[in-house]
């Protein structure tokens, strides 16, 4: 019996950068098509039956596969991006450094690294990724941002990088970036009768992820 293929692949191109990007039907769902239009991508074809066929079509059409670039970014601009695009978090208060992910001259993602929020993790040699935010359609760029943080942290003499994900998140990007899931916290609110605060973050439990720097 011949196995039925159920997924189609799209090829989008950007004239200004001469780049193409391959996405599945699932990748193009929701707001992702709007994001591509906003970032000046146009449809080259929407009828490839495999990713390999789509990649070949993009190259044979004279375009180069999209390659992400990383550059330094100020905390102010990184925070503006997080506040606009992050699904459930607002920007943090400070940082040690921030890195942007670029497609041509457009910022498509940022990662912010700083001192660990928990004093139990703050030993002077541990760096925490407090925010990582990438436009959904470019989500495979997350590992490039984490790799950039690793290189900077290693050069600065850090021995360990940590970050957190919600219990409801699968952690696929963290595994791809070679992080190990260590423990789960109870979550909850910082608000108390003696020190009232407005909750600006999800209250569910979170996983702690760790990456040792070699």
JSON list of C-alpha atoms in Angstrom, two decimals:
[
{"chain": "A", "resi": 1, "resn": "UNK", "atom": "CA", "xyz": [0.00, 0.00, 0.00]},
{"chain": "A", "resi": 2, "resn": "UNK", "atom": "CA", "xyz": [1.29, 3.44, -0.93]},
{"chain": "A", "resi": 3, "resn": "UNK", "atom": "CA", "xyz": [1.55, 5.78, 2.04]},
{"chain": "A", "resi": 4, "resn": "UNK", "atom": "CA", "xyz": [-0.51, 8.91, 1.60]},
{"chain": "A", "resi": 5, "resn": "UNK", "atom": "CA", "xyz": [1.33, 12.20, 2.04]},
{"chain": "A", "resi": 6, "resn": "UNK", "atom": "CA", "xyz": [-0.82, 14.69, 3.91]},
{"chain": "A", "resi": 7, "resn": "UNK", "atom": "CA", "xyz": [1.44, 17.74, 4.18]},
{"chain": "A", "resi": 8, "resn": "UNK", "atom": "CA", "xyz": [2.24, 20.37, 1.61]},
{"chain": "A", "resi": 9, "resn": "UNK", "atom": "CA", "xyz": [5.22, 22.71, 1.74]},
{"chain": "A", "resi": 10, "resn": "UNK", "atom": "CA", "xyz": [5.38, 26.37, 0.84]},
{"chain": "A", "resi": 11, "resn": "UNK", "atom": "CA", "xyz": [8.34, 28.38, -0.45]},
{"chain": "A", "resi": 12, "resn": "UNK", "atom": "CA", "xyz": [8.39, 32.10, 0.31]},
{"chain": "A", "resi": 13, "resn": "UNK", "atom": "CA", "xyz": [10.97, 34.55, -1.04]},
{"chain": "A", "resi": 14, "resn": "UNK", "atom": "CA", "xyz": [12.14, 38.06, -0.17]},
{"chain": "A", "resi": 15, "resn": "UNK", "atom": "CA", "xyz": [13.35, 40.13, -3.08]},
{"chain": "A", "resi": 16, "resn": "UNK", "atom": "CA", "xyz": [15.38, 42.58, -0.97]},
{"chain": "A", "resi": 17, "resn": "UNK", "atom": "CA", "xyz": [17.61, 39.86, 0.51]},
{"chain": "A", "resi": 18, "resn": "UNK", "atom": "CA", "xyz": [17.36, 37.23, -2.27]},
{"chain": "A", "resi": 19, "resn": "UNK", "atom": "CA", "xyz": [16.43, 34.68, 0.44]},
{"chain": "A", "resi": 20, "resn": "UNK", "atom": "CA", "xyz": [13.82, 31.94, 0.51]},
{"chain": "A", "resi": 21, "resn": "UNK", "atom": "CA", "xyz": [12.22, 30.11, 3.42]},
{"chain": "A", "resi": 22, "resn": "UNK", "atom": "CA", "xyz": [10.45, 26.73, 3.44]},
{"chain": "A", "resi": 23, "resn": "UNK", "atom": "CA", "xyz": [7.40, 26.20, 5.64]},
{"chain": "A", "resi": 24, "resn": "UNK", "atom": "CA", "xyz": [4.84, 23.44, 6.06]},
{"chain": "A", "resi": 25, "resn": "UNK", "atom": "CA", "xyz": [1.07, 24.00, 6.02]},
{"chain": "A", "resi": 26, "resn": "UNK", "atom": "CA", "xyz": [1.15, 23.92, 9.82]},
{"chain": "A", "resi": 27, "resn": "UNK", "atom": "CA", "xyz": [3.93, 26.53, 9.91]},
{"chain": "A", "resi": 28, "resn": "UNK", "atom": "CA", "xyz": [1.84, 28.91, 7.78]},
{"chain": "A", "resi": 29, "resn": "UNK", "atom": "CA", "xyz": [-1.25, 28.61, 10.00]},
{"chain": "A", "resi": 30, "resn": "UNK", "atom": "CA", "xyz": [-2.60, 31.32, 12.28]},
{"chain": "A", "resi": 31, "resn": "UNK", "atom": "CA", "xyz": [-0.84, 34.69, 12.26]},
{"chain": "A", "resi": 32, "resn": "UNK", "atom": "CA", "xyz": [2.28, 33.36, 10.54]},
{"chain": "A", "resi": 33, "resn": "UNK", "atom": "CA", "xyz": [1.10, 34.27, 7.06]},
{"chain": "A", "resi": 34, "resn": "UNK", "atom": "CA", "xyz": [0.51, 37.84, 8.24]},
{"chain": "A", "resi": 35, "resn": "UNK", "atom": "CA", "xyz": [4.00, 37.93, 9.78]},
{"chain": "A", "resi": 36, "resn": "UNK", "atom": "CA", "xyz": [5.52, 36.83, 6.47]},
{"chain": "A", "resi": 37, "resn": "UNK", "atom": "CA", "xyz": [3.57, 39.48, 4.57]},
{"chain": "A", "resi": 38, "resn": "UNK", "atom": "CA", "xyz": [4.64, 42.13, 7.08]},
{"chain": "A", "resi": 39, "resn": "UNK", "atom": "CA", "xyz": [8.29, 41.06, 6.69]},
{"chain": "A", "resi": 40, "resn": "UNK", "atom": "CA", "xyz": [8.06, 41.40, 2.87]},
{"chain": "A", "resi": 41, "resn": "UNK", "atom": "CA", "xyz": [7.94, 37.69, 1.97]},
{"chain": "A", "resi": 42, "resn": "UNK", "atom": "CA", "xyz": [5.95, 36.59, -1.07]},
{"chain": "A", "resi": 43, "resn": "UNK", "atom": "CA", "xyz": [4.76, 33.13, -2.13]},
{"chain": "A", "resi": 44, "resn": "UNK", "atom": "CA", "xyz": [7.01, 31.40, -4.62]},
{"chain": "A", "resi": 45, "resn": "UNK", "atom": "CA", "xyz": [5.03, 28.14, -4.57]},
{"chain": "A", "resi": 46, "resn": "UNK", "atom": "CA", "xyz": [2.61, 26.38, -2.24]},
{"chain": "A", "resi": 47, "resn": "UNK", "atom": "CA", "xyz": [2.50, 22.90, -3.80]},
{"chain": "A", "resi": 48, "resn": "UNK", "atom": "CA", "xyz": [5.67, 20.98, -2.91]},
{"chain": "A", "resi": 49, "resn": "UNK", "atom": "CA", "xyz": [5.05, 17.51, -1.50]},
{"chain": "A", "resi": 50, "resn": "UNK", "atom": "CA", "xyz": [8.28, 17.29, 0.55]},
{"chain": "A", "resi": 51, "resn": "UNK", "atom": "CA", "xyz": [10.70, 19.66, 2.27]},
{"chain": "A", "resi": 52, "resn": "UNK", "atom": "CA", "xyz": [13.48, 18.43, -0.02]},
{"chain": "A", "resi": 53, "resn": "UNK", "atom": "CA", "xyz": [11.43, 19.31, -3.09]},
{"chain": "A", "resi": 54, "resn": "UNK", "atom": "CA", "xyz": [10.68, 22.74, -1.64]},
{"chain": "A", "resi": 55, "resn": "UNK", "atom": "CA", "xyz": [14.36, 23.41, -0.88]},
{"chain": "A", "resi": 56, "resn": "UNK", "atom": "CA", "xyz": [15.29, 22.40, -4.41]},
{"chain": "A", "resi": 57, "resn": "UNK", "atom": "CA", "xyz": [12.58, 24.64, -5.88]},
{"chain": "A", "resi": 58, "resn": "UNK", "atom": "CA", "xyz": [13.86, 27.64, -3.90]},
{"chain": "A", "resi": 59, "resn": "UNK", "atom": "CA", "xyz": [17.46, 27.13, -5.04]},
{"chain": "A", "resi": 60, "resn": "UNK", "atom": "CA", "xyz": [16.54, 26.46, -8.66]},
{"chain": "A", "resi": 61, "resn": "UNK", "atom": "CA", "xyz": [14.52, 29.69, -8.66]},
{"chain": "A", "resi": 62, "resn": "UNK", "atom": "CA", "xyz": [17.72, 31.62, -7.97]},
{"chain": "A", "resi": 63, "resn": "UNK", "atom": "CA", "xyz": [17.29, 32.34, -4.25]},
{"chain": "A", "resi": 64, "resn": "UNK", "atom": "CA", "xyz": [19.48, 31.48, -1.29]},
{"chain": "A", "resi": 65, "resn": "UNK", "atom": "CA", "xyz": [18.21, 29.73, 1.80]},
{"chain": "A", "resi": 66, "resn": "UNK", "atom": "CA", "xyz": [17.55, 32.14, 4.68]},
{"chain": "A", "resi": 67, "resn": "UNK", "atom": "CA", "xyz": [20.50, 32.34, 7.06]},
{"chain": "A", "resi": 68, "resn": "UNK", "atom": "CA", "xyz": [19.96, 34.14, 10.34]},
{"chain": "A", "resi": 69, "resn": "UNK", "atom": "CA", "xyz": [22.44, 36.73, 11.60]},
{"chain": "A", "resi": 70, "resn": "UNK", "atom": "CA", "xyz": [23.02, 37.67, 15.25]},
{"chain": "A", "resi": 71, "resn": "UNK", "atom": "CA", "xyz": [23.98, 41.15, 16.41]},
{"chain": "A", "resi": 72, "resn": "UNK", "atom": "CA", "xyz": [24.16, 43.00, 19.74]},
{"chain": "A", "resi": 73, "resn": "UNK", "atom": "CA", "xyz": [21.03, 44.91, 20.72]},
{"chain": "A", "resi": 74, "resn": "UNK", "atom": "CA", "xyz": [20.28, 47.40, 23.48]},
{"chain": "A", "resi": 75, "resn": "UNK", "atom": "CA", "xyz": [18.09, 46.36, 26.40]},
{"chain": "A", "resi": 76, "resn": "UNK", "atom": "CA", "xyz": [15.55, 49.05, 25.51]},
{"chain": "A", "resi": 77, "resn": "UNK", "atom": "CA", "xyz": [15.04, 47.78, 21.96]},
{"chain": "A", "resi": 78, "resn": "UNK", "atom": "CA", "xyz": [15.08, 44.13, 23.08]},
{"chain": "A", "resi": 79, "resn": "UNK", "atom": "CA", "xyz": [12.40, 44.89, 25.70]},
{"chain": "A", "resi": 80, "resn": "UNK", "atom": "CA", "xyz": [10.25, 46.66, 23.10]},
{"chain": "A", "resi": 81, "resn": "UNK", "atom": "CA", "xyz": [10.41, 43.53, 20.94]},
{"chain": "A", "resi": 82, "resn": "UNK", "atom": "CA", "xyz": [9.50, 41.26, 23.89]},
{"chain": "A", "resi": 83, "resn": "UNK", "atom": "CA", "xyz": [6.56, 43.44, 24.89]},
{"chain": "A", "resi": 84, "resn": "UNK", "atom": "CA", "xyz": [5.26, 43.35, 21.32]},
{"chain": "A", "resi": 85, "resn": "UNK", "atom": "CA", "xyz": [5.79, 39.69, 20.46]},
{"chain": "A", "resi": 86, "resn": "UNK", "atom": "CA", "xyz": [6.10, 37.49, 23.58]},
{"chain": "A", "resi": 87, "resn": "UNK", "atom": "CA", "xyz": [3.11, 35.23, 24.17]},
{"chain": "A", "resi": 88, "resn": "UNK", "atom": "CA", "xyz": [2.93, 35.46, 27.97]},
{"chain": "A", "resi": 89, "resn": "UNK", "atom": "CA", "xyz": [5.78, 37.51, 29.47]},
{"chain": "A", "resi": 90, "resn": "UNK", "atom": "CA", "xyz": [6.65, 41.18, 29.67]},
{"chain": "A", "resi": 91, "resn": "UNK", "atom": "CA", "xyz": [10.24, 42.41, 29.45]},
{"chain": "A", "resi": 92, "resn": "UNK", "atom": "CA", "xyz": [12.68, 41.98, 32.38]},
{"chain": "A", "resi": 93, "resn": "UNK", "atom": "CA", "xyz": [14.12, 44.86, 34.41]},
{"chain": "A", "resi": 94, "resn": "UNK", "atom": "CA", "xyz": [17.80, 44.54, 33.44]},
{"chain": "A", "resi": 95, "resn": "UNK", "atom": "CA", "xyz": [20.40, 42.43, 31.66]},
{"chain": "A", "resi": 96, "resn": "UNK", "atom": "CA", "xyz": [24.05, 41.54, 31.32]},
{"chain": "A", "resi": 97, "resn": "UNK", "atom": "CA", "xyz": [23.70, 41.54, 27.54]},
{"chain": "A", "resi": 98, "resn": "UNK", "atom": "CA", "xyz": [21.10, 41.03, 24.82]},
{"chain": "A", "resi": 99, "resn": "UNK", "atom": "CA", "xyz": [21.40, 39.58, 21.32]},
{"chain": "A", "resi": 100, "resn": "UNK", "atom": "CA", "xyz": [19.11, 40.08, 18.33]},
{"chain": "A", "resi": 101, "resn": "UNK", "atom": "CA", "xyz": [18.31, 37.67, 15.50]},
{"chain": "A", "resi": 102, "resn": "UNK", "atom": "CA", "xyz": [18.12, 39.34, 12.10]},
{"chain": "A", "resi": 103, "resn": "UNK", "atom": "CA", "xyz": [16.65, 38.48, 8.73]},
{"chain": "A", "resi": 104, "resn": "UNK", "atom": "CA", "xyz": [18.33, 41.09, 6.57]},
{"chain": "A", "resi": 105, "resn": "UNK", "atom": "CA", "xyz": [17.68, 44.39, 8.35]},
{"chain": "A", "resi": 106, "resn": "UNK", "atom": "CA", "xyz": [14.60, 43.15, 10.27]},
{"chain": "A", "resi": 107, "resn": "UNK", "atom": "CA", "xyz": [14.77, 42.00, 13.90]},
{"chain": "A", "resi": 108, "resn": "UNK", "atom": "CA", "xyz": [12.92, 38.71, 14.12]},
{"chain": "A", "resi": 109, "resn": "UNK", "atom": "CA", "xyz": [13.97, 37.60, 17.61]},
{"chain": "A", "resi": 110, "resn": "UNK", "atom": "CA", "xyz": [15.83, 38.60, 20.76]},
{"chain": "A", "resi": 111, "resn": "UNK", "atom": "CA", "xyz": [17.39, 36.86, 23.74]},
{"chain": "A", "resi": 112, "resn": "UNK", "atom": "CA", "xyz": [18.10, 38.61, 27.04]},
{"chain": "A", "resi": 113, "resn": "UNK", "atom": "CA", "xyz": [20.60, 37.25, 29.56]},
{"chain": "A", "resi": 114, "resn": "UNK", "atom": "CA", "xyz": [21.24, 38.48, 33.10]},
{"chain": "A", "resi": 115, "resn": "UNK", "atom": "CA", "xyz": [21.79, 37.57, 36.72]},
{"chain": "A", "resi": 116, "resn": "UNK", "atom": "CA", "xyz": [19.65, 34.68, 37.98]},
{"chain": "A", "resi": 117, "resn": "UNK", "atom": "CA", "xyz": [16.33, 35.91, 39.40]},
{"chain": "A", "resi": 118, "resn": "UNK", "atom": "CA", "xyz": [16.53, 33.35, 42.22]},
{"chain": "A", "resi": 119, "resn": "UNK", "atom": "CA", "xyz": [19.17, 34.19, 44.82]},
{"chain": "A", "resi": 120, "resn": "UNK", "atom": "CA", "xyz": [19.72, 30.45, 45.29]},
{"chain": "A", "resi": 121, "resn": "UNK", "atom": "CA", "xyz": [21.00, 30.25, 41.70]},
{"chain": "A", "resi": 122, "resn": "UNK", "atom": "CA", "xyz": [23.01, 33.48, 41.80]},
{"chain": "A", "resi": 123, "resn": "UNK", "atom": "CA", "xyz": [26.55, 32.31, 42.60]},
{"chain": "A", "resi": 124, "resn": "UNK", "atom": "CA", "xyz": [28.35, 34.79, 40.35]},
{"chain": "A", "resi": 125, "resn": "UNK", "atom": "CA", "xyz": [29.17, 32.15, 37.73]},
{"chain": "A", "resi": 126, "resn": "UNK", "atom": "CA", "xyz": [25.63, 31.38, 36.57]},
{"chain": "A", "resi": 127, "resn": "UNK", "atom": "CA", "xyz": [23.90, 33.31, 33.78]},
{"chain": "A", "resi": 128, "resn": "UNK", "atom": "CA", "xyz": [20.12, 33.19, 33.32]},
{"chain": "A", "resi": 129, "resn": "UNK", "atom": "CA", "xyz": [18.34, 33.64, 30.01]},
{"chain": "A", "resi": 130, "resn": "UNK", "atom": "CA", "xyz": [15.44, 35.72, 31.29]},
{"chain": "A", "resi": 131, "resn": "UNK", "atom": "CA", "xyz": [13.68, 36.11, 27.93]},
{"chain": "A", "resi": 132, "resn": "UNK", "atom": "CA", "xyz": [13.90, 34.48, 24.54]},
{"chain": "A", "resi": 133, "resn": "UNK", "atom": "CA", "xyz": [11.37, 35.72, 22.03]},
{"chain": "A", "resi": 134, "resn": "UNK", "atom": "CA", "xyz": [11.29, 34.88, 18.32]},
{"chain": "A", "resi": 135, "resn": "UNK", "atom": "CA", "xyz": [8.49, 35.51, 15.86]},
{"chain": "A", "resi": 136, "resn": "UNK", "atom": "CA", "xyz": [6.65, 32.21, 15.54]},
{"chain": "A", "resi": 137, "resn": "UNK", "atom": "CA", "xyz": [7.37, 31.73, 11.85]},
{"chain": "A", "resi": 138, "resn": "UNK", "atom": "CA", "xyz": [11.15, 31.86, 12.52]},
{"chain": "A", "resi": 139, "resn": "UNK", "atom": "CA", "xyz": [11.10, 29.60, 15.61]},
{"chain": "A", "resi": 140, "resn": "UNK", "atom": "CA", "xyz": [13.96, 27.43, 14.30]},
{"chain": "A", "resi": 141, "resn": "UNK", "atom": "CA", "xyz": [16.18, 30.46, 14.95]},
{"chain": "A", "resi": 142, "resn": "UNK", "atom": "CA", "xyz": [15.88, 29.98, 18.73]},
{"chain": "A", "resi": 143, "resn": "UNK", "atom": "CA", "xyz": [18.81, 27.54, 18.83]},
{"chain": "A", "resi": 144, "resn": "UNK", "atom": "CA", "xyz": [21.02, 30.09, 17.05]},
{"chain": "A", "resi": 145, "resn": "UNK", "atom": "CA", "xyz": [20.25, 32.66, 19.75]},
{"chain": "A", "resi": 146, "resn": "UNK", "atom": "CA", "xyz": [21.06, 30.18, 22.54]},
{"chain": "A", "resi": 147, "resn": "UNK", "atom": "CA", "xyz": [24.30, 29.23, 20.77]},
{"chain": "A", "resi": 148, "resn": "UNK", "atom": "CA", "xyz": [25.24, 32.92, 20.65]},
{"chain": "A", "resi": 149, "resn": "UNK", "atom": "CA", "xyz": [24.54, 33.30, 24.38]},
{"chain": "A", "resi": 150, "resn": "UNK", "atom": "CA", "xyz": [26.70, 30.24, 25.07]},
{"chain": "A", "resi": 151, "resn": "UNK", "atom": "CA", "xyz": [29.67, 31.73, 23.19]},
{"chain": "A", "resi": 152, "resn": "UNK", "atom": "CA", "xyz": [29.40, 35.10, 24.98]},
{"chain": "A", "resi": 153, "resn": "UNK", "atom": "CA", "xyz": [28.94, 33.45, 28.40]},
{"chain": "A", "resi": 154, "resn": "UNK", "atom": "CA", "xyz": [31.94, 31.21, 27.80]},
{"chain": "A", "resi": 155, "resn": "UNK", "atom": "CA", "xyz": [34.09, 34.21, 26.83]},
{"chain": "A", "resi": 156, "resn": "UNK", "atom": "CA", "xyz": [32.99, 36.05, 30.00]},
{"chain": "A", "resi": 157, "resn": "UNK", "atom": "CA", "xyz": [33.94, 33.12, 32.23]},
{"chain": "A", "resi": 158, "resn": "UNK", "atom": "CA", "xyz": [30.50, 31.85, 33.23]},
{"chain": "A", "resi": 159, "resn": "UNK", "atom": "CA", "xyz": [30.26, 28.16, 34.09]},
{"chain": "A", "resi": 160, "resn": "UNK", "atom": "CA", "xyz": [26.53, 27.57, 33.74]},
{"chain": "A", "resi": 161, "resn": "UNK", "atom": "CA", "xyz": [23.47, 28.91, 31.90]},
{"chain": "A", "resi": 162, "resn": "UNK", "atom": "CA", "xyz": [19.93, 28.42, 33.22]},
{"chain": "A", "resi": 163, "resn": "UNK", "atom": "CA", "xyz": [16.46, 29.30, 32.02]},
{"chain": "A", "resi": 164, "resn": "UNK", "atom": "CA", "xyz": [12.85, 28.35, 32.72]},
{"chain": "A", "resi": 165, "resn": "UNK", "atom": "CA", "xyz": [9.90, 27.13, 30.69]},
{"chain": "A", "resi": 166, "resn": "UNK", "atom": "CA", "xyz": [6.27, 26.72, 31.70]},
{"chain": "A", "resi": 167, "resn": "UNK", "atom": "CA", "xyz": [5.13, 23.21, 32.61]},
{"chain": "A", "resi": 168, "resn": "UNK", "atom": "CA", "xyz": [2.73, 23.34, 29.65]},
{"chain": "A", "resi": 169, "resn": "UNK", "atom": "CA", "xyz": [5.55, 24.04, 27.17]},
{"chain": "A", "resi": 170, "resn": "UNK", "atom": "CA", "xyz": [7.22, 21.01, 25.52]},
{"chain": "A", "resi": 171, "resn": "UNK", "atom": "CA", "xyz": [10.80, 22.32, 25.78]},
{"chain": "A", "resi": 172, "resn": "UNK", "atom": "CA", "xyz": [11.71, 21.24, 22.24]},
{"chain": "A", "resi": 173, "resn": "UNK", "atom": "CA", "xyz": [13.92, 24.29, 21.69]},
{"chain": "A", "resi": 174, "resn": "UNK", "atom": "CA", "xyz": [15.72, 23.74, 24.99]},
{"chain": "A", "resi": 175, "resn": "UNK", "atom": "CA", "xyz": [16.56, 20.15, 24.08]},
{"chain": "A", "resi": 176, "resn": "UNK", "atom": "CA", "xyz": [17.76, 21.28, 20.66]},
{"chain": "A", "resi": 177, "resn": "UNK", "atom": "CA", "xyz": [20.06, 23.79, 22.41]},
{"chain": "A", "resi": 178, "resn": "UNK", "atom": "CA", "xyz": [21.50, 20.94, 24.58]},
{"chain": "A", "resi": 179, "resn": "UNK", "atom": "CA", "xyz": [19.90, 22.09, 27.85]},
{"chain": "A", "resi": 180, "resn": "UNK", "atom": "CA", "xyz": [19.00, 19.49, 30.48]},
{"chain": "A", "resi": 181, "resn": "UNK", "atom": "CA", "xyz": [15.76, 19.70, 32.45]},
{"chain": "A", "resi": 182, "resn": "UNK", "atom": "CA", "xyz": [16.65, 19.66, 36.15]},
{"chain": "A", "resi": 183, "resn": "UNK", "atom": "CA", "xyz": [13.61, 20.33, 38.35]},
{"chain": "A", "resi": 184, "resn": "UNK", "atom": "CA", "xyz": [10.17, 21.87, 38.53]},
{"chain": "A", "resi": 185, "resn": "UNK", "atom": "CA", "xyz": [9.07, 24.79, 40.69]},
{"chain": "A", "resi": 186, "resn": "UNK", "atom": "CA", "xyz": [5.61, 25.28, 42.15]},
{"chain": "A", "resi": 187, "resn": "UNK", "atom": "CA", "xyz": [5.01, 28.59, 40.41]},
{"chain": "A", "resi": 188, "resn": "UNK", "atom": "CA", "xyz": [2.53, 30.96, 41.97]},
{"chain": "A", "resi": 189, "resn": "UNK", "atom": "CA", "xyz": [2.25, 34.66, 42.65]},
{"chain": "A", "resi": 190, "resn": "UNK", "atom": "CA", "xyz": [4.68, 37.14, 44.22]},
{"chain": "A", "resi": 191, "resn": "UNK", "atom": "CA", "xyz": [1.70, 39.12, 45.51]},
{"chain": "A", "resi": 192, "resn": "UNK", "atom": "CA", "xyz": [1.27, 39.15, 49.32]},
{"chain": "A", "resi": 193, "resn": "UNK", "atom": "CA", "xyz": [-0.86, 41.25, 51.70]},
{"chain": "A", "resi": 194, "resn": "UNK", "atom": "CA", "xyz": [2.28, 42.97, 53.02]},
{"chain": "A", "resi": 195, "resn": "UNK", "atom": "CA", "xyz": [3.75, 43.61, 49.57]},
{"chain": "A", "resi": 196, "resn": "UNK", "atom": "CA", "xyz": [1.09, 43.77, 46.91]},
{"chain": "A", "resi": 197, "resn": "UNK", "atom": "CA", "xyz": [2.12, 43.25, 43.30]},
{"chain": "A", "resi": 198, "resn": "UNK", "atom": "CA", "xyz": [0.38, 42.96, 39.96]},
{"chain": "A", "resi": 199, "resn": "UNK", "atom": "CA", "xyz": [1.05, 39.55, 38.41]},
{"chain": "A", "resi": 200, "resn": "UNK", "atom": "CA", "xyz": [2.60, 40.05, 34.96]},
{"chain": "A", "resi": 201, "resn": "UNK", "atom": "CA", "xyz": [3.57, 36.43, 34.39]},
{"chain": "A", "resi": 202, "resn": "UNK", "atom": "CA", "xyz": [1.80, 33.03, 34.22]},
{"chain": "A", "resi": 203, "resn": "UNK", "atom": "CA", "xyz": [1.32, 31.43, 37.64]},
{"chain": "A", "resi": 204, "resn": "UNK", "atom": "CA", "xyz": [1.73, 27.79, 36.59]},
{"chain": "A", "resi": 205, "resn": "UNK", "atom": "CA", "xyz": [4.70, 25.61, 37.55]},
{"chain": "A", "resi": 206, "resn": "UNK", "atom": "CA", "xyz": [7.99, 26.06, 35.66]},
{"chain": "A", "resi": 207, "resn": "UNK", "atom": "CA", "xyz": [10.81, 23.75, 34.68]},
{"chain": "A", "resi": 208, "resn": "UNK", "atom": "CA", "xyz": [14.41, 24.74, 35.33]},
{"chain": "A", "resi": 209, "resn": "UNK", "atom": "CA", "xyz": [16.79, 23.98, 32.43]},
{"chain": "A", "resi": 210, "resn": "UNK", "atom": "CA", "xyz": [20.57, 23.96, 32.74]},
{"chain": "A", "resi": 211, "resn": "UNK", "atom": "CA", "xyz": [23.52, 24.00, 30.38]},
{"chain": "A", "resi": 212, "resn": "UNK", "atom": "CA", "xyz": [27.05, 23.53, 31.70]},
{"chain": "A", "resi": 213, "resn": "UNK", "atom": "CA", "xyz": [29.71, 25.56, 29.91]},
{"chain": "A", "resi": 214, "resn": "UNK", "atom": "CA", "xyz": [32.70, 23.50, 28.91]}
]
